[in-house]
Structure formats: structure tokens, C-alpha cells
Amino acid sequence: MDINIHVTFLPHTDPEASLAFYRDTLGFELRKDVGYENMRWLTLGPVGRPDSNIVLYPPNADPAVTEEESRVVLEMMAKGTFASIMLATPDLDSVFAQIQGSLEKSGAEVMQEPTDQDWGQRDCAFRDPAGNTVRMQQVK
């Protein structure tokens, strides 16, 4: 079988702050910016990799989600326990330094500096402006 991950979804609470992190800090290209009423869906991905996409969506966009469920989702986002994504890079320390230098503008924050984990992986972690966990692993 030939299967790839094409799109993953992460909620956002502020489209401009999300663009500042994913586009301006991580260097992803903005592929789509779709608005409806007072909501925006942003599709971004690594430059030169059109088959790899992150869609940042408004967490209150689904009409099937009740007000109580929406409140719980927003609380979990604020604590960083609702959604996450794992990214990879061949030069973790250099990428971490570049990202760390740009975080103030985006509203994101460092959760963990590059660390050699007990399971043998070297990684670091950030919280994006909406509270999502963005982990990044060293790959060869």
C-alpha cells in the first residue's frame, strides 16, 4: 500500500496569531485562507510539499457541537490538552534556535528545549498561539 498523511486539522482561536506562528515563524506557506461569516480556515504546509497540509480551523465552526462541548474544547485548548502535531527536522538545534528567536511576535511559547528522550528520540516542544502542542523531532 502507498498511503500518506495529506491533511491534519488543528483548532485556532486567532487567525492572525496562527499565521504569525505557522507561516512567519515555522516558514510554512499559506495555501488557502477561507472565510465564512466571522470565521477563517487556514491551510498551510511546508514549502515544496503540496501533499502535506495543516488546516487550522475555528473550533466553534461545527454546528453539531453543543455550547457545552465548545466550552470544554476551548478550556482544553487553553491548557494545551486538546490537540497536537509532531513535526520533524534533520537539524533540531538550529531550527529550535530560529523558532525561539521569533516566538515573541507569534504568541507561541517554548514548552521544552531540545532534549534527548529516554526512548532514544531527541525532540523539543512549543505551544502554538491557540494552545496546541507542536513537538518537533530530530530525524536523519
Short mmCIF file of N, CA, C and O in Angstrom, two decimals:
data_model
loop_
_atom_site.label_atom_id
_atom_site.label_comp_id
_atom_site.label_asym_id
_atom_site.label_seq_id
_atom_site.Cartn_x
_atom_site.Cartn_y
_atom_site.Cartn_z
N MET A 1 0.83 -1.19 0.00
CA MET A 1 0.00 0.00 0.00
C MET A 1 0.87 1.25 0.00
O MET A 1 1.93 1.26 0.59
N ASP A 2 0.37 2.27 -0.63
CA ASP A 2 1.03 3.57 -0.66
C ASP A 2 0.09 4.58 -0.04
O ASP A 2 -0.84 5.07 -0.68
N ILE A 3 0.30 4.88 1.24
CA ILE A 3 -0.58 5.78 1.99
C ILE A 3 0.25 6.91 2.57
O ILE A 3 1.32 6.67 3.13
N ASN A 4 -0.27 8.12 2.45
CA ASN A 4 0.39 9.30 3.02
C ASN A 4 -0.61 10.07 3.87
O ASN A 4 -1.81 9.97 3.66
N ILE A 5 -0.11 10.85 4.81
CA ILE A 5 -0.95 11.79 5.52
C ILE A 5 -1.02 13.05 4.66
O ILE A 5 0.01 13.66 4.36
N HIS A 6 -2.21 13.41 4.26
CA HIS A 6 -2.38 14.55 3.37
C HIS A 6 -2.76 15.82 4.13
O HIS A 6 -2.24 16.90 3.86
N VAL A 7 -3.68 15.69 5.09
CA VAL A 7 -4.15 16.85 5.84
C VAL A 7 -4.37 16.46 7.29
O VAL A 7 -4.86 15.37 7.58
N THR A 8 -3.99 17.34 8.19
CA THR A 8 -4.35 17.20 9.59
C THR A 8 -4.99 18.51 10.03
O THR A 8 -4.75 19.56 9.43
N PHE A 9 -5.83 18.44 11.04
CA PHE A 9 -6.58 19.60 11.48
C PHE A 9 -6.19 19.97 12.91
O PHE A 9 -6.09 19.11 13.77
N LEU A 10 -5.99 21.27 13.13
CA LEU A 10 -5.73 21.82 14.45
C LEU A 10 -6.64 23.02 14.64
O LEU A 10 -6.80 23.82 13.71
N PRO A 11 -7.21 23.19 15.82
CA PRO A 11 -8.05 24.37 16.04
C PRO A 11 -7.20 25.62 16.25
O PRO A 11 -6.05 25.54 16.66
N HIS A 12 -7.79 26.75 15.95
CA HIS A 12 -7.14 28.03 16.24
C HIS A 12 -8.17 28.99 16.83
O HIS A 12 -9.37 28.84 16.61
N THR A 13 -7.69 29.95 17.57
CA THR A 13 -8.58 30.94 18.16
C THR A 13 -8.31 32.34 17.60
O THR A 13 -9.10 33.24 17.81
N ASP A 14 -7.20 32.50 16.90
CA ASP A 14 -6.83 33.80 16.35
C ASP A 14 -6.08 33.57 15.04
O ASP A 14 -4.91 33.17 15.05
N PRO A 15 -6.73 33.81 13.90
CA PRO A 15 -6.07 33.51 12.62
C PRO A 15 -4.77 34.29 12.40
O PRO A 15 -3.81 33.75 11.86
N GLU A 16 -4.72 35.53 12.83
CA GLU A 16 -3.50 36.33 12.61
C GLU A 16 -2.35 35.80 13.46
O GLU A 16 -1.21 35.73 12.99
N ALA A 17 -2.61 35.44 14.71
CA ALA A 17 -1.56 34.87 15.56
C ALA A 17 -1.12 33.52 14.99
O ALA A 17 0.07 33.19 15.01
N SER A 18 -2.06 32.74 14.48
CA SER A 18 -1.71 31.45 13.87
C SER A 18 -0.82 31.64 12.65
O SER A 18 0.14 30.89 12.46
N LEU A 19 -1.15 32.63 11.83
CA LEU A 19 -0.29 32.92 10.67
C LEU A 19 1.10 33.36 11.13
O LEU A 19 2.10 32.96 10.52
N ALA A 20 1.16 34.16 12.17
CA ALA A 20 2.46 34.61 12.68
C ALA A 20 3.31 33.43 13.12
O ALA A 20 4.54 33.43 12.94
N PHE A 21 2.69 32.38 13.67
CA PHE A 21 3.46 31.22 14.10
C PHE A 21 3.75 30.27 12.94
O PHE A 21 4.89 29.97 12.64
N TYR A 22 2.72 29.77 12.28
CA TYR A 22 2.91 28.73 11.27
C TYR A 22 3.56 29.25 9.98
O TYR A 22 4.39 28.56 9.39
N ARG A 23 3.22 30.45 9.55
CA ARG A 23 3.80 30.99 8.33
C ARG A 23 5.10 31.74 8.63
O ARG A 23 6.15 31.42 8.08
N ASP A 24 5.02 32.72 9.53
CA ASP A 24 6.16 33.61 9.73
C ASP A 24 7.27 33.00 10.59
O ASP A 24 8.44 33.27 10.37
N THR A 25 6.91 32.17 11.57
CA THR A 25 7.92 31.57 12.44
C THR A 25 8.39 30.22 11.90
O THR A 25 9.59 29.99 11.79
N LEU A 26 7.45 29.32 11.56
CA LEU A 26 7.85 27.99 11.07
C LEU A 26 8.20 28.00 9.58
O LEU A 26 8.83 27.07 9.10
N GLY A 27 7.78 29.01 8.85
CA GLY A 27 8.13 29.10 7.44
C GLY A 27 7.20 28.33 6.51
O GLY A 27 7.53 28.13 5.34
N PHE A 28 6.04 27.90 7.01
CA PHE A 28 5.09 27.21 6.15
C PHE A 28 4.45 28.21 5.20
O PHE A 28 4.32 29.39 5.52
N GLU A 29 4.05 27.73 4.03
CA GLU A 29 3.37 28.61 3.10
C GLU A 29 1.86 28.54 3.32
O GLU A 29 1.32 27.48 3.64
N LEU A 30 1.22 29.69 3.16
CA LEU A 30 -0.23 29.76 3.25
C LEU A 30 -0.79 29.33 1.91
O LEU A 30 -0.51 29.94 0.89
N ARG A 31 -1.59 28.28 1.92
CA ARG A 31 -2.16 27.74 0.68
C ARG A 31 -3.60 28.16 0.45
O ARG A 31 -4.02 28.33 -0.68
N LYS A 32 -4.34 28.28 1.53
CA LYS A 32 -5.73 28.73 1.43
C LYS A 32 -6.07 29.53 2.68
O LYS A 32 -5.64 29.20 3.77
N ASP A 33 -6.88 30.55 2.49
CA ASP A 33 -7.41 31.35 3.59
C ASP A 33 -8.88 31.54 3.26
O ASP A 33 -9.25 32.36 2.43
N VAL A 34 -9.72 30.73 3.88
CA VAL A 34 -11.14 30.70 3.55
C VAL A 34 -11.93 31.28 4.71
O VAL A 34 -11.81 30.82 5.85
N GLY A 35 -12.74 32.26 4.41
CA GLY A 35 -13.57 32.88 5.43
C GLY A 35 -15.04 32.58 5.21
O GLY A 35 -15.51 32.46 4.08
N TYR A 36 -15.75 32.49 6.32
CA TYR A 36 -17.20 32.33 6.29
C TYR A 36 -17.73 32.99 7.54
O TYR A 36 -17.34 32.63 8.66
N GLU A 37 -18.62 33.97 7.34
CA GLU A 37 -19.12 34.79 8.44
C GLU A 37 -17.92 35.37 9.19
O GLU A 37 -17.06 35.98 8.59
N ASN A 38 -17.79 35.14 10.50
CA ASN A 38 -16.66 35.72 11.23
C ASN A 38 -15.58 34.67 11.51
O ASN A 38 -14.78 34.82 12.42
N MET A 39 -15.54 33.60 10.71
CA MET A 39 -14.57 32.51 10.92
C MET A 39 -13.63 32.39 9.73
O MET A 39 -13.97 32.76 8.62
N ARG A 40 -12.42 31.82 10.00
CA ARG A 40 -11.44 31.59 8.94
C ARG A 40 -10.81 30.22 9.10
O ARG A 40 -10.50 29.79 10.21
N TRP A 41 -10.63 29.55 7.97
CA TRP A 41 -9.91 28.29 7.89
C TRP A 41 -8.63 28.58 7.12
O TRP A 41 -8.66 29.13 6.03
N LEU A 42 -7.49 28.20 7.70
CA LEU A 42 -6.19 28.46 7.09
C LEU A 42 -5.54 27.13 6.75
O LEU A 42 -5.40 26.26 7.62
N THR A 43 -5.13 26.96 5.51
CA THR A 43 -4.39 25.76 5.11
C THR A 43 -2.96 26.17 4.84
O THR A 43 -2.69 27.04 4.03
N LEU A 44 -2.04 25.53 5.57
CA LEU A 44 -0.61 25.82 5.44
C LEU A 44 0.15 24.52 5.31
O LEU A 44 -0.35 23.45 5.67
N GLY A 45 1.37 24.62 4.82
CA GLY A 45 2.22 23.45 4.74
C GLY A 45 3.64 23.81 4.37
O GLY A 45 3.93 24.96 4.01
N PRO A 46 4.54 22.83 4.47
CA PRO A 46 5.94 23.08 4.14
C PRO A 46 6.10 23.48 2.67
O PRO A 46 5.46 22.89 1.79
N VAL A 47 6.94 24.46 2.42
CA VAL A 47 7.23 24.90 1.06
C VAL A 47 7.75 23.71 0.24
O VAL A 47 8.59 22.94 0.71
N GLY A 48 7.22 23.55 -0.95
CA GLY A 48 7.66 22.49 -1.84
C GLY A 48 7.05 21.13 -1.55
O GLY A 48 7.41 20.14 -2.18
N ARG A 49 6.14 21.06 -0.60
CA ARG A 49 5.48 19.79 -0.27
C ARG A 49 3.95 19.98 -0.30
O ARG A 49 3.31 20.03 0.74
N PRO A 50 3.38 20.08 -1.49
CA PRO A 50 1.95 20.37 -1.59
C PRO A 50 1.05 19.26 -1.07
O PRO A 50 -0.13 19.49 -0.85
N ASP A 51 1.59 18.07 -0.84
CA ASP A 51 0.78 16.96 -0.34
C ASP A 51 0.74 16.89 1.18
O ASP A 51 0.14 15.98 1.74
N SER A 52 1.36 17.84 1.85
CA SER A 52 1.40 17.84 3.32
C SER A 52 0.78 19.15 3.82
O SER A 52 1.35 20.22 3.59
N ASN A 53 -0.38 19.04 4.48
CA ASN A 53 -1.13 20.23 4.85
C ASN A 53 -1.62 20.19 6.30
O ASN A 53 -1.98 19.13 6.80
N ILE A 54 -1.66 21.36 6.90
CA ILE A 54 -2.30 21.57 8.19
C ILE A 54 -3.44 22.55 7.94
O ILE A 54 -3.24 23.61 7.36
N VAL A 55 -4.65 22.17 8.36
CA VAL A 55 -5.77 23.09 8.29
C VAL A 55 -6.05 23.58 9.71
O VAL A 55 -6.31 22.78 10.61
N LEU A 56 -5.93 24.87 9.89
CA LEU A 56 -6.26 25.49 11.17
C LEU A 56 -7.70 25.95 11.07
O LEU A 56 -8.05 26.72 10.16
N TYR A 57 -8.53 25.47 11.97
CA TYR A 57 -9.96 25.71 11.86
C TYR A 57 -10.51 26.33 13.14
O TYR A 57 -9.97 26.15 14.22
N PRO A 58 -11.61 27.08 13.02
CA PRO A 58 -12.25 27.63 14.21
C PRO A 58 -12.97 26.52 14.97
O PRO A 58 -13.76 25.79 14.39
N PRO A 59 -12.67 26.34 16.23
CA PRO A 59 -13.21 25.20 16.97
C PRO A 59 -14.73 25.25 17.16
O PRO A 59 -15.35 24.24 17.46
N ASN A 60 -15.32 26.40 16.95
CA ASN A 60 -16.76 26.53 17.11
C ASN A 60 -17.50 26.49 15.78
O ASN A 60 -18.66 26.88 15.71
N ALA A 61 -16.87 26.01 14.72
CA ALA A 61 -17.46 26.04 13.39
C ALA A 61 -18.48 24.93 13.14
O ALA A 61 -19.35 25.07 12.31
N ASP A 62 -18.38 23.83 13.85
CA ASP A 62 -19.27 22.70 13.61
C ASP A 62 -20.59 22.92 14.33
O ASP A 62 -20.63 22.96 15.56
N PRO A 63 -21.69 23.04 13.59
CA PRO A 63 -22.98 23.29 14.25
C PRO A 63 -23.47 22.11 15.10
O PRO A 63 -24.35 22.28 15.93
N ALA A 64 -22.87 20.94 14.93
CA ALA A 64 -23.27 19.78 15.73
C ALA A 64 -22.64 19.81 17.13
O ALA A 64 -23.03 19.03 18.00
N VAL A 65 -21.67 20.69 17.35
CA VAL A 65 -21.03 20.79 18.65
C VAL A 65 -21.87 21.71 19.53
O VAL A 65 -22.16 22.85 19.15
N THR A 66 -22.24 21.21 20.69
CA THR A 66 -23.07 21.99 21.60
C THR A 66 -22.25 23.11 22.25
O THR A 66 -21.02 23.09 22.22
N GLU A 67 -22.94 24.06 22.87
CA GLU A 67 -22.24 25.13 23.58
C GLU A 67 -21.36 24.56 24.69
O GLU A 67 -20.24 25.03 24.91
N GLU A 68 -21.87 23.56 25.40
CA GLU A 68 -21.10 22.93 26.49
C GLU A 68 -19.85 22.25 25.93
O GLU A 68 -18.76 22.39 26.48
N GLU A 69 -20.00 21.52 24.83
CA GLU A 69 -18.84 20.87 24.20
C GLU A 69 -17.83 21.90 23.72
O GLU A 69 -16.62 21.73 23.90
N SER A 70 -18.32 22.97 23.14
CA SER A 70 -17.44 24.05 22.68
C SER A 70 -16.67 24.65 23.85
O SER A 70 -15.47 24.92 23.74
N ARG A 71 -17.35 24.86 24.97
CA ARG A 71 -16.69 25.40 26.16
C ARG A 71 -15.58 24.47 26.63
O ARG A 71 -14.47 24.89 26.96
N VAL A 72 -15.86 23.15 26.64
CA VAL A 72 -14.86 22.17 27.07
C VAL A 72 -13.67 22.17 26.13
O VAL A 72 -12.51 22.15 26.56
N VAL A 73 -13.93 22.21 24.83
CA VAL A 73 -12.84 22.25 23.84
C VAL A 73 -11.96 23.48 24.08
O VAL A 73 -10.73 23.38 24.11
N LEU A 74 -12.58 24.64 24.25
CA LEU A 74 -11.80 25.86 24.48
C LEU A 74 -11.00 25.79 25.77
O LEU A 74 -9.85 26.25 25.83
N GLU A 75 -11.56 25.19 26.82
CA GLU A 75 -10.81 25.01 28.07
C GLU A 75 -9.62 24.08 27.86
O GLU A 75 -8.53 24.34 28.37
N MET A 76 -9.83 22.99 27.13
CA MET A 76 -8.74 22.05 26.87
C MET A 76 -7.66 22.71 26.01
O MET A 76 -6.46 22.50 26.24
N MET A 77 -8.07 23.50 25.02
CA MET A 77 -7.10 24.22 24.20
C MET A 77 -6.26 25.14 25.07
O MET A 77 -5.03 25.21 24.92
N ALA A 78 -6.90 25.86 25.97
CA ALA A 78 -6.18 26.80 26.84
C ALA A 78 -5.15 26.08 27.71
O ALA A 78 -4.11 26.65 28.05
N LYS A 79 -5.43 24.83 28.07
CA LYS A 79 -4.49 24.04 28.88
C LYS A 79 -3.48 23.29 28.03
O LYS A 79 -2.57 22.67 28.55
N GLY A 80 -3.69 23.29 26.71
CA GLY A 80 -2.77 22.56 25.83
C GLY A 80 -3.03 21.07 25.79
O GLY A 80 -2.14 20.29 25.44
N THR A 81 -4.25 20.64 26.11
CA THR A 81 -4.55 19.21 26.17
C THR A 81 -5.51 18.75 25.08
O THR A 81 -5.93 17.60 25.09
N PHE A 82 -5.86 19.60 24.14
CA PHE A 82 -6.85 19.21 23.13
C PHE A 82 -6.22 18.62 21.88
O PHE A 82 -6.63 17.58 21.41
N ALA A 83 -5.24 19.28 21.29
CA ALA A 83 -4.69 18.84 20.00
C ALA A 83 -3.17 18.99 19.98
O ALA A 83 -2.61 19.81 20.69
N SER A 84 -2.55 18.18 19.13
CA SER A 84 -1.09 18.28 18.99
C SER A 84 -0.70 17.80 17.60
O SER A 84 -1.47 17.16 16.89
N ILE A 85 0.53 18.13 17.25
CA ILE A 85 1.10 17.68 15.99
C ILE A 85 2.59 17.42 16.22
O ILE A 85 3.22 18.08 17.06
N MET A 86 3.13 16.46 15.50
CA MET A 86 4.56 16.14 15.58
C MET A 86 5.19 16.50 14.23
O MET A 86 4.78 15.98 13.19
N LEU A 87 6.17 17.39 14.27
CA LEU A 87 6.92 17.77 13.09
C LEU A 87 8.31 17.14 13.18
O LEU A 87 8.69 16.63 14.24
N ALA A 88 9.07 17.21 12.10
CA ALA A 88 10.41 16.61 12.09
C ALA A 88 11.37 17.50 11.31
O ALA A 88 10.97 18.19 10.38
N THR A 89 12.63 17.44 11.71
CA THR A 89 13.68 18.20 11.03
C THR A 89 15.01 17.46 11.19
O THR A 89 15.23 16.81 12.22
N PRO A 90 15.90 17.57 10.22
CA PRO A 90 17.21 16.94 10.37
C PRO A 90 18.17 17.74 11.26
O PRO A 90 19.21 17.23 11.66
N ASP A 91 17.85 19.00 11.58
CA ASP A 91 18.74 19.83 12.39
C ASP A 91 17.93 20.52 13.50
O ASP A 91 17.63 21.71 13.45
N LEU A 92 17.55 19.75 14.51
CA LEU A 92 16.66 20.21 15.56
C LEU A 92 17.19 21.44 16.29
O LEU A 92 16.47 22.40 16.52
N ASP A 93 18.46 21.42 16.67
CA ASP A 93 19.01 22.53 17.46
C ASP A 93 18.99 23.85 16.68
O ASP A 93 18.63 24.90 17.23
N SER A 94 19.34 23.81 15.42
CA SER A 94 19.33 25.02 14.60
C SER A 94 17.90 25.53 14.39
O SER A 94 17.63 26.73 14.52
N VAL A 95 16.98 24.62 14.08
CA VAL A 95 15.59 25.02 13.87
C VAL A 95 15.00 25.56 15.17
O VAL A 95 14.30 26.57 15.17
N PHE A 96 15.30 24.90 16.29
CA PHE A 96 14.80 25.39 17.59
C PHE A 96 15.27 26.82 17.84
O PHE A 96 14.49 27.68 18.25
N ALA A 97 16.56 27.09 17.59
CA ALA A 97 17.10 28.43 17.82
C ALA A 97 16.40 29.47 16.94
O ALA A 97 16.08 30.57 17.41
N GLN A 98 16.14 29.12 15.69
CA GLN A 98 15.45 30.04 14.79
C GLN A 98 14.03 30.31 15.27
O GLN A 98 13.57 31.45 15.29
N ILE A 99 13.32 29.26 15.65
CA ILE A 99 11.95 29.41 16.12
C ILE A 99 11.91 30.20 17.42
O ILE A 99 11.11 31.12 17.58
N GLN A 100 12.79 29.86 18.34
CA GLN A 100 12.81 30.54 19.63
C GLN A 100 13.01 32.05 19.45
O GLN A 100 12.42 32.85 20.16
N GLY A 101 13.82 32.43 18.48
CA GLY A 101 14.08 33.84 18.23
C GLY A 101 12.89 34.59 17.66
O GLY A 101 12.86 35.82 17.68
N SER A 102 11.89 33.88 17.16
CA SER A 102 10.72 34.51 16.54
C SER A 102 9.44 34.36 17.34
O SER A 102 8.39 34.83 16.93
N LEU A 103 9.49 33.69 18.49
CA LEU A 103 8.26 33.36 19.21
C LEU A 103 7.51 34.57 19.75
O LEU A 103 6.29 34.58 19.78
N GLU A 104 8.23 35.59 20.18
CA GLU A 104 7.58 36.73 20.81
C GLU A 104 6.53 37.36 19.89
O GLU A 104 5.46 37.75 20.33
N LYS A 105 6.80 37.40 18.59
CA LYS A 105 5.88 38.00 17.64
C LYS A 105 4.61 37.18 17.45
O LYS A 105 3.58 37.72 17.09
N SER A 106 4.70 35.88 17.68
CA SER A 106 3.58 35.00 17.33
C SER A 106 2.66 34.65 18.50
O SER A 106 1.56 34.16 18.28
N GLY A 107 3.11 34.85 19.72
CA GLY A 107 2.29 34.45 20.85
C GLY A 107 2.45 32.99 21.22
O GLY A 107 1.76 32.48 22.10
N ALA A 108 3.34 32.28 20.55
CA ALA A 108 3.63 30.89 20.89
C ALA A 108 4.67 30.87 22.01
O ALA A 108 5.27 31.89 22.33
N GLU A 109 4.88 29.71 22.60
CA GLU A 109 5.86 29.61 23.69
C GLU A 109 6.58 28.28 23.67
O GLU A 109 6.07 27.28 23.17
N VAL A 110 7.78 28.26 24.23
CA VAL A 110 8.57 27.04 24.35
C VAL A 110 8.01 26.22 25.51
O VAL A 110 7.81 26.74 26.61
N MET A 111 7.76 24.95 25.26
CA MET A 111 7.37 24.02 26.32
C MET A 111 8.56 23.20 26.79
O MET A 111 8.68 22.88 27.95
N GLN A 112 9.44 22.87 25.84
CA GLN A 112 10.60 22.04 26.15
C GLN A 112 11.71 22.33 25.15
O GLN A 112 11.49 22.30 23.95
N GLU A 113 12.88 22.63 25.66
CA GLU A 113 14.04 22.82 24.79
C GLU A 113 14.48 21.47 24.25
O GLU A 113 14.07 20.43 24.76
N PRO A 114 15.33 21.43 23.21
CA PRO A 114 15.78 20.14 22.67
C PRO A 114 16.35 19.26 23.77
O PRO A 114 17.20 19.68 24.56
N THR A 115 15.84 18.03 23.81
CA THR A 115 16.17 17.09 24.87
C THR A 115 16.32 15.69 24.29
O THR A 115 15.53 15.28 23.44
N ASP A 116 17.31 14.96 24.77
CA ASP A 116 17.44 13.55 24.43
C ASP A 116 16.49 12.77 25.32
O ASP A 116 16.68 12.71 26.54
N GLN A 117 15.45 12.20 24.73
CA GLN A 117 14.44 11.49 25.50
C GLN A 117 14.90 10.08 25.86
O GLN A 117 15.77 9.51 25.20
N ASP A 118 14.30 9.52 26.93
CA ASP A 118 14.65 8.17 27.38
C ASP A 118 14.42 7.12 26.30
O ASP A 118 15.09 6.09 26.30
N TRP A 119 13.47 7.35 25.41
CA TRP A 119 13.16 6.37 24.37
C TRP A 119 14.06 6.50 23.14
O TRP A 119 13.86 5.85 22.14
N GLY A 120 15.06 7.39 23.24
CA GLY A 120 16.07 7.48 22.19
C GLY A 120 15.84 8.57 21.17
O GLY A 120 16.65 8.74 20.26
N GLN A 121 14.78 9.32 21.29
CA GLN A 121 14.49 10.39 20.35
C GLN A 121 14.91 11.74 20.93
O GLN A 121 14.76 11.97 22.12
N ARG A 122 15.43 12.61 20.09
CA ARG A 122 15.73 13.99 20.51
C ARG A 122 14.60 14.86 19.98
O ARG A 122 14.28 14.82 18.80
N ASP A 123 13.99 15.64 20.89
CA ASP A 123 12.90 16.49 20.45
C ASP A 123 12.77 17.74 21.30
O ASP A 123 13.48 17.92 22.28
N CYS A 124 11.86 18.61 20.88
CA CYS A 124 11.53 19.82 21.62
C CYS A 124 10.03 20.05 21.45
O CYS A 124 9.37 19.34 20.69
N ALA A 125 9.49 21.04 22.16
CA ALA A 125 8.06 21.27 22.06
C ALA A 125 7.73 22.74 22.24
O ALA A 125 8.40 23.46 22.99
N PHE A 126 6.67 23.16 21.55
CA PHE A 126 6.14 24.51 21.63
C PHE A 126 4.63 24.43 21.85
O PHE A 126 4.02 23.41 21.57
N ARG A 127 4.06 25.51 22.33
CA ARG A 127 2.60 25.68 22.31
C ARG A 127 2.32 26.76 21.29
O ARG A 127 2.90 27.86 21.37
N ASP A 128 1.45 26.47 20.33
CA ASP A 128 1.10 27.49 19.35
C ASP A 128 0.18 28.52 20.01
O ASP A 128 -0.22 28.36 21.17
N PRO A 129 -0.17 29.60 19.33
CA PRO A 129 -0.98 30.64 19.96
C PRO A 129 -2.34 30.18 20.48
O PRO A 129 -2.91 30.80 21.38
N ALA A 130 -2.87 29.07 19.95
CA ALA A 130 -4.16 28.54 20.41
C ALA A 130 -4.00 27.53 21.54
O ALA A 130 -4.98 27.07 22.10
N GLY A 131 -2.76 27.17 21.88
CA GLY A 131 -2.51 26.21 22.95
C GLY A 131 -2.19 24.82 22.47
O GLY A 131 -1.90 23.94 23.27
N ASN A 132 -2.23 24.57 21.15
CA ASN A 132 -1.90 23.24 20.62
C ASN A 132 -0.43 22.93 20.87
O ASN A 132 0.43 23.80 20.76
N THR A 133 -0.15 21.67 21.18
CA THR A 133 1.23 21.24 21.35
C THR A 133 1.85 20.95 19.99
O THR A 133 1.30 20.17 19.20
N VAL A 134 2.98 21.57 19.73
CA VAL A 134 3.74 21.33 18.49
C VAL A 134 5.07 20.76 18.91
O VAL A 134 5.93 21.47 19.43
N ARG A 135 5.23 19.45 18.74
CA ARG A 135 6.50 18.79 19.06
C ARG A 135 7.30 18.68 17.77
O ARG A 135 6.74 18.56 16.69
N MET A 136 8.62 18.70 17.91
CA MET A 136 9.49 18.56 16.76
C MET A 136 10.60 17.57 17.11
O MET A 136 11.25 17.72 18.12
N GLN A 137 10.76 16.58 16.24
CA GLN A 137 11.77 15.54 16.47
C GLN A 137 12.93 15.69 15.49
O GLN A 137 12.76 16.14 14.36
N GLN A 138 14.08 15.26 15.97
CA GLN A 138 15.28 15.16 15.14
C GLN A 138 15.15 13.90 14.28
O GLN A 138 14.86 12.83 14.81
N VAL A 139 15.31 14.03 12.98
CA VAL A 139 15.34 12.87 12.07
C VAL A 139 16.60 12.94 11.24
O VAL A 139 17.19 13.99 11.08
N LYS A 140 17.01 11.80 10.76
CA LYS A 140 18.24 11.77 9.95
C LYS A 140 17.94 11.79 8.50
O LYS A 140 16.95 11.55 8.00
#
